[in-house]
Amino acid sequence: MVTNPIEQPPTPRWRTHGEKALLHAKERFSVNRPLGDATTISRELKTFLKIEDQRLKIAHRCGAPGSQTAAARSSVLDLVVERAYQAATLLGDIDNSSEKAEHVCAVVALGGYGRGELAPYSDLDILFLYPNHRALQTRRLVEQILRLLWDAGLTVGPSFRSVPDCVAAAHADPHLQTALVSTRLLAGNRSIYDSLLQALEKDRRKRGDAYIAAILRERAARYAKFGAAVCLQEPNVKESPGGIRDLHTALWVGYTRYGCRTLDELRDHDVISEAERRTAARAANFLWRVRYAAHLSTRRKTERLALDLQTTLAREFGYKQSAYLLASEKFMRDYYHHARELHLFSETLLARASESERKASRKWGRRLSRIPAEPLSISNGRVQLEGEAGLLTSNPMLLFDAFALAQAADVPLSQTFRDALRQSLPAVDRNFRRSAEGSRAFMKLLGRRGRAGYVLRLLHEVGFLARFVPEFGRISLLIQHDLYHHYTVDEHTLKAVEALDELYASQDKQRAHLRSIFDEIEDPSLLYLSILLHDIGKGRGRGHIPRGAKIAERVCKRLGLSELDAAKVVLMVKYHVAMAQLAQRRDLNEPHVVTDFAARMGTLDALNGLLLLTYADLNAVAPGVWSEWKSTLLWELYRRARTVLTGTDAPPDETEKTARFKEQMAKALEGSLALSEVERHVALLPDRYVRVTRPAAAAIHLHLIKELKSDVTSEIFARRWMRLGRASTELTICTRDRHGLCADIAGAVAAHGIEILSAELNTREDGIALDVFMLREASTHHAIDMQRYPAIERSLRKAIAGESDIAALVERWRTRNAPRKRNAVSHSGSRNPPQVACDNETSQSSTLIEVHAVDEPGLAYKIASALAALGLNIVCAKIATEKSDALDVFYVTDGDGMKLSLSRMQSVQVSLVEMLSGEIPVTAATGQQPDHANLRRTLNEKG
């Protein structure tokens, strides 16, 4: 790999820092200088630390290797702890002799400090080891040492134990167990420290397997907490897979299994090769420099590389923006490269330790006859190569045989096989990629429903996938710097394939309809290939979809697919975001929206494939992105498009549809209201009402209107709540229309921490508004708790009556409850301004206004208020939010119920950006404020 700005070769300057610190300590801590009281000593230590930290900061910013800087800081702290120990023995009342005091305890560095690795704001884990008969004297000494260190500004994690205590506690606490693997004597009793080492070594030999099992459990828990993938968008440089802790895990297992504490010792005992040692050391050095810089940049113990911090570090390390990649994206690509190398090194060492522990190779009693690969076998639960490593180079088709065997038997490759495989990768060349035999074998791997993800991840881990499909290699380790995608492009793609596999094996009743669609897919290999290639055009600037379609066409041709099959794959890639966008951002009741979409699909198999690709894609974006609400929206679009493609239930004409609607509405009323009321209700509403409303819901609307007009109650509004599964709640509000009603309702619910998912707004000619809102809890993304209904209704009552300061209520909720949102990252590294786009083509009767902005509490209210201030009438709204990224779509008309003119669209676009950016207040919008009820009535007349 090309040397990047972080990886500069070490120079003698950094190697002498410890010597400089020692000279500084000798001068400042000279025995000829008076000791002074505890306050004086702490001040002395603090000054020493300040000077040395500044030196280390300069060294780091001049390019010092990360591992050496971390080691230098550890050396500096050694001098401080040693000085505190010496001072405590003289200040305290241990005995009257410092010589005797030195026998009271041993001061031992643990964990990272024990390894000699400290970042600027790392804690100091120190064990005070004492003989059983000196516990009281030791505790007094320890208290004095800790006071000196704390007063010097250090964060110390102390523990106070005897040797037997340490061994017993390590059995119960895996964190202490691993911390005790890396220890150093800082000061005090050497004899008792040696006793600890002997006891730990004895325990290691006796309980090695239990130690390793505990280490692996700790690793599994860590991955569950910090993400089970190397290529996270915002990784934890210490704890995430591929982080520094992965190296520690490998070293802990190396010590437990082989008695080797360092990379050099592992190499000297032939556990790892020199090349592997260099790779691991280089990766660790990179990550340590990143971690050191993260601490310095944030001035605190920062381990997570947030998006804004990535931008800062990229600039600090000298990365430059190119035509297609931000500097931060280049920086993170290098980070992922080294993190993956470190993760693979850790996995390799763990696998070797596991395999070396197996005593006998128990082979399968038979070979899998359906995979006639004689040099391959399965033993000890792994695919093994029965022969020389050169077999794979001379016959690379054996690689496909091995992958097929691993896929069929659900077993991994042995570490020996992986080592041989990596050496044979050059044989996967242009000729092999173009061979018909290789292409057939690859597509066969993709043809197994429910098992494609397993084998594709295996191919990616060993480097085969990037060799066989070089186009995929170009999107590997590519981060997407937005607030939406949680993973790099390659990791997202593999997770999408795995999501489809998981669906196939799932027994979840709520996804049974999707599983049945998967069963209808004619050729699963084409669907899996489509998912593998759906983001293949990323990393080269804008337009990744058309570019990806062209790349997919080229890959399909190389794989020897027929024109028909290739066309299916290209279609999937070309429209892989279309279904989600239509379902979430468009009004499906608009004429031609569904029919045009179905026409683009062409066949039921293509529609089925795109539904499953969309499901897999959304599931792989980030945890929590897929939701029951999205499932409902997608299924509705799919159902309607399927009806168009299959020709069943052909839609009636408008007259027939209206007549059927009235008939079904009357049936739902069960005679509770006269048929004339049904006729009048439909006549007072626009034609759109019949398209978007279920007859049963319309019957409820009539009851709400009756309730509103009743003389028995003086309610200003009537309402109906309906819980829709676990993910959303429908709220229907019936009231007298007025200007700004929609915005005030949106603000009232926002002030209770509730998100609007969609809104359907209708007003009768007699001024009665029927507004239907789909809602969910902002914090949990669940349906609203029924116990909250009364409080929300009280707020709605005041809002509808115009008795509330809605803006103040929203701001109060935001201040008290809303977490701080991180700024979106743009090419300039600053907060992205809202983006507003207007569209007059999609809808026959309305203008679409799309607002793309960083999400914030009450954003829908803010937009609705701005639209009302601009004199626009909201007909329908679709609200979509992913993480901190909001894309809200509003169907609007002007004061005459018409689409906006071109000049008006341009004016609205500019004004809306200014208002949402805070450049001008919403109330400062110019133009006449029309009567809202008249606006709606005019709209109704236009239908």
Coordinates of C-alpha atoms in Angstrom, one line a residue, residues 1 65 97 131 182 245 340-341 361 402 418 450 473 476 509 578 622 686 711 727 869 893 895-896 914 936 939:
M1 CA 0.0 0.0 0.0
P65 CA 5.2 7.0 15.3
S97 CA 13.2 4.4 57.2
P131 CA 2.1 -9.0 51.8
S182 CA 0.6 -7.1 31.1
R245 CA -8.2 -4.2 21.6
R340 CA -9.0 -5.0 8.9
E341 CA -5.3 -6.1 8.8
S361 CA -7.6 -34.8 13.5
A402 CA -13.3 -25.3 -1.2
R418 CA -6.3 -19.7 4.5
G450 CA -30.0 -18.6 2.6
G473 CA -12.5 -4.2 -4.7
S476 CA -14.0 -1.9 -0.4
K509 CA -44.7 -14.1 11.1
A578 CA -36.7 3.8 -6.7
A622 CA -27.8 0.9 9.9
P686 CA -62.4 16.8 -3.5
D711 CA -75.0 20.6 20.9
A727 CA -44.7 1.1 15.0
A869 CA -46.3 31.9 6.0
T893 CA -51.0 24.4 -4.0
G895 CA -53.9 30.4 -2.9
D896 CA -56.1 29.5 -5.8
E914 CA -33.7 31.2 4.1
R936 CA -58.8 24.6 1.2
L939 CA -58.5 23.3 -3.6

